[in-house]
Amino acid sequence: MICIDKKQFDDQGPIPMKLVAVGDGAVGKTCILHRYMNDTYSEEHIPTIFENSFMMVKIDKKTVQLGIWDTAGQEEYNRLRPLSYSNTDIFLIVFSVVDPESFDNALKKWYPELQQVQPKSLKVFVGNKIDLLESEQSKKKSQKNAPVNSQQVKQIVNELGCEYFECSAKSNQGIKELFLQSIQDGMNCKQKNQKPRKHQRCTLI
């Protein structure tokens, strides 16, 4: 009979984690993911159905095998979308800071949908397109439809027990910080949710 230290066994190899981005169409989910994975950005909007990728990430001397899932925000995919939610460690709930309706949907549609199927997973609210806040285009739009108030958003999100990050996929501002902190928090959340296990496993030979 050979006994293996279970803790030592668990420490071998990369830590598998799954991240899923959700949110309304055209808020920049795909652009955020591509900026992080490939450091690329495209102005062209091509609606996503489902897309997933894998990458290795170093966090605090640990290697994470991160599965990244992009989802469609359009209503016609409401039945298919939840199929990608299983075993997710981190959800990015993305909205546009210059589109208050997308934040309203983040609160009333996306967050409740995720809480219903994955209540213990980490949820991170992401305000994208902060590069537009100072642009002339945004100033004209804000006369009728003002951008979201960052302080109010942060307060609302914190009351839900979630984190809030602002970023720009176009300028790359805040992207690295968003993923670094989300992965770290996701690892802590995953460890907390795991059931205690025995440290030894014996194999009869």
CSV table of C-alpha atoms in Angstrom, one decimal, residues 33-105:
chain,number,residue,atom,x,y,z
A,33,LEU,CA,-11.1,39.5,-24.0
A,34,HIS,CA,-9.1,39.9,-27.1
A,35,ARG,CA,-7.2,42.8,-25.7
A,36,TYR,CA,-6.2,40.7,-22.7
A,37,MET,CA,-5.4,37.5,-24.6
A,38,ASN,CA,-3.7,38.9,-27.7
A,39,ASP,CA,-3.3,42.6,-27.0
A,40,THR,CA,-5.4,43.4,-30.1
A,41,TYR,CA,-8.3,45.6,-30.7
A,42,SER,CA,-10.8,46.0,-33.6
A,43,GLU,CA,-13.4,48.7,-34.2
A,44,GLU,CA,-15.5,46.3,-36.2
A,45,HIS,CA,-18.4,44.8,-34.3
A,46,ILE,CA,-19.2,41.2,-35.1
A,47,PRO,CA,-21.8,39.6,-32.8
A,48,THR,CA,-20.5,36.6,-30.9
A,49,ILE,CA,-22.5,33.4,-30.6
A,50,PHE,CA,-20.1,31.4,-28.4
A,51,GLU,CA,-16.3,31.4,-28.3
A,52,ASN,CA,-13.8,29.9,-25.9
A,53,SER,CA,-10.0,29.9,-25.6
A,54,PHE,CA,-7.4,28.8,-23.1
A,55,MET,CA,-4.3,30.5,-21.8
A,56,MET,CA,-1.7,29.9,-19.1
A,57,VAL,CA,-1.4,32.7,-16.5
A,58,LYS,CA,1.1,33.2,-13.7
A,59,ILE,CA,-0.4,34.5,-10.5
A,60,ASP,CA,1.6,34.6,-7.2
A,61,LYS,CA,4.1,32.0,-8.4
A,62,LYS,CA,1.2,29.7,-9.3
A,63,THR,CA,0.2,28.7,-12.9
A,64,VAL,CA,-3.5,29.0,-13.8
A,65,GLN,CA,-4.9,27.3,-16.8
A,66,LEU,CA,-7.6,29.9,-17.6
A,67,GLY,CA,-10.5,28.9,-19.8
A,68,ILE,CA,-12.1,32.1,-21.3
A,69,TRP,CA,-15.6,32.0,-22.7
A,70,ASP,CA,-17.3,34.8,-24.7
A,71,THR,CA,-21.1,34.8,-24.9
A,72,ALA,CA,-23.8,36.4,-27.0
A,73,GLY,CA,-25.8,39.2,-25.4
A,74,GLN,CA,-28.7,39.1,-27.9
A,75,GLU,CA,-32.1,37.8,-26.7
A,76,GLU,CA,-32.3,35.1,-29.3
A,77,TYR,CA,-29.5,33.3,-27.5
A,78,ASN,CA,-31.1,33.4,-24.1
A,79,ARG,CA,-31.8,29.6,-24.0
A,80,LEU,CA,-28.3,28.6,-25.3
A,81,ARG,CA,-26.2,31.0,-23.2
A,82,PRO,CA,-26.7,29.4,-19.8
A,83,LEU,CA,-25.1,26.2,-21.2
A,84,SER,CA,-21.7,27.9,-20.9
A,85,TYR,CA,-22.3,28.8,-17.2
A,86,SER,CA,-21.5,25.4,-15.6
A,87,ASN,CA,-18.4,25.2,-13.4
A,88,THR,CA,-17.6,28.8,-13.9
A,89,ASP,CA,-15.2,30.4,-11.4
A,90,ILE,CA,-15.4,34.0,-12.6
A,91,PHE,CA,-18.1,36.0,-14.3
A,92,LEU,CA,-17.4,39.3,-15.9
A,93,ILE,CA,-20.6,41.3,-16.1
A,94,VAL,CA,-19.8,43.9,-18.8
A,95,PHE,CA,-21.6,47.1,-19.6
A,96,SER,CA,-20.7,50.4,-21.3
A,97,VAL,CA,-20.2,53.4,-19.1
A,98,VAL,CA,-21.7,55.6,-21.8
A,99,ASP,CA,-24.8,53.4,-22.0
A,100,PRO,CA,-26.8,53.6,-18.8
A,101,GLU,CA,-29.3,51.0,-20.1
A,102,SER,CA,-26.6,48.4,-20.4
A,103,PHE,CA,-25.8,48.9,-16.7
A,104,ASP,CA,-29.4,48.7,-15.8
A,105,ASN,CA,-29.6,45.4,-17.6
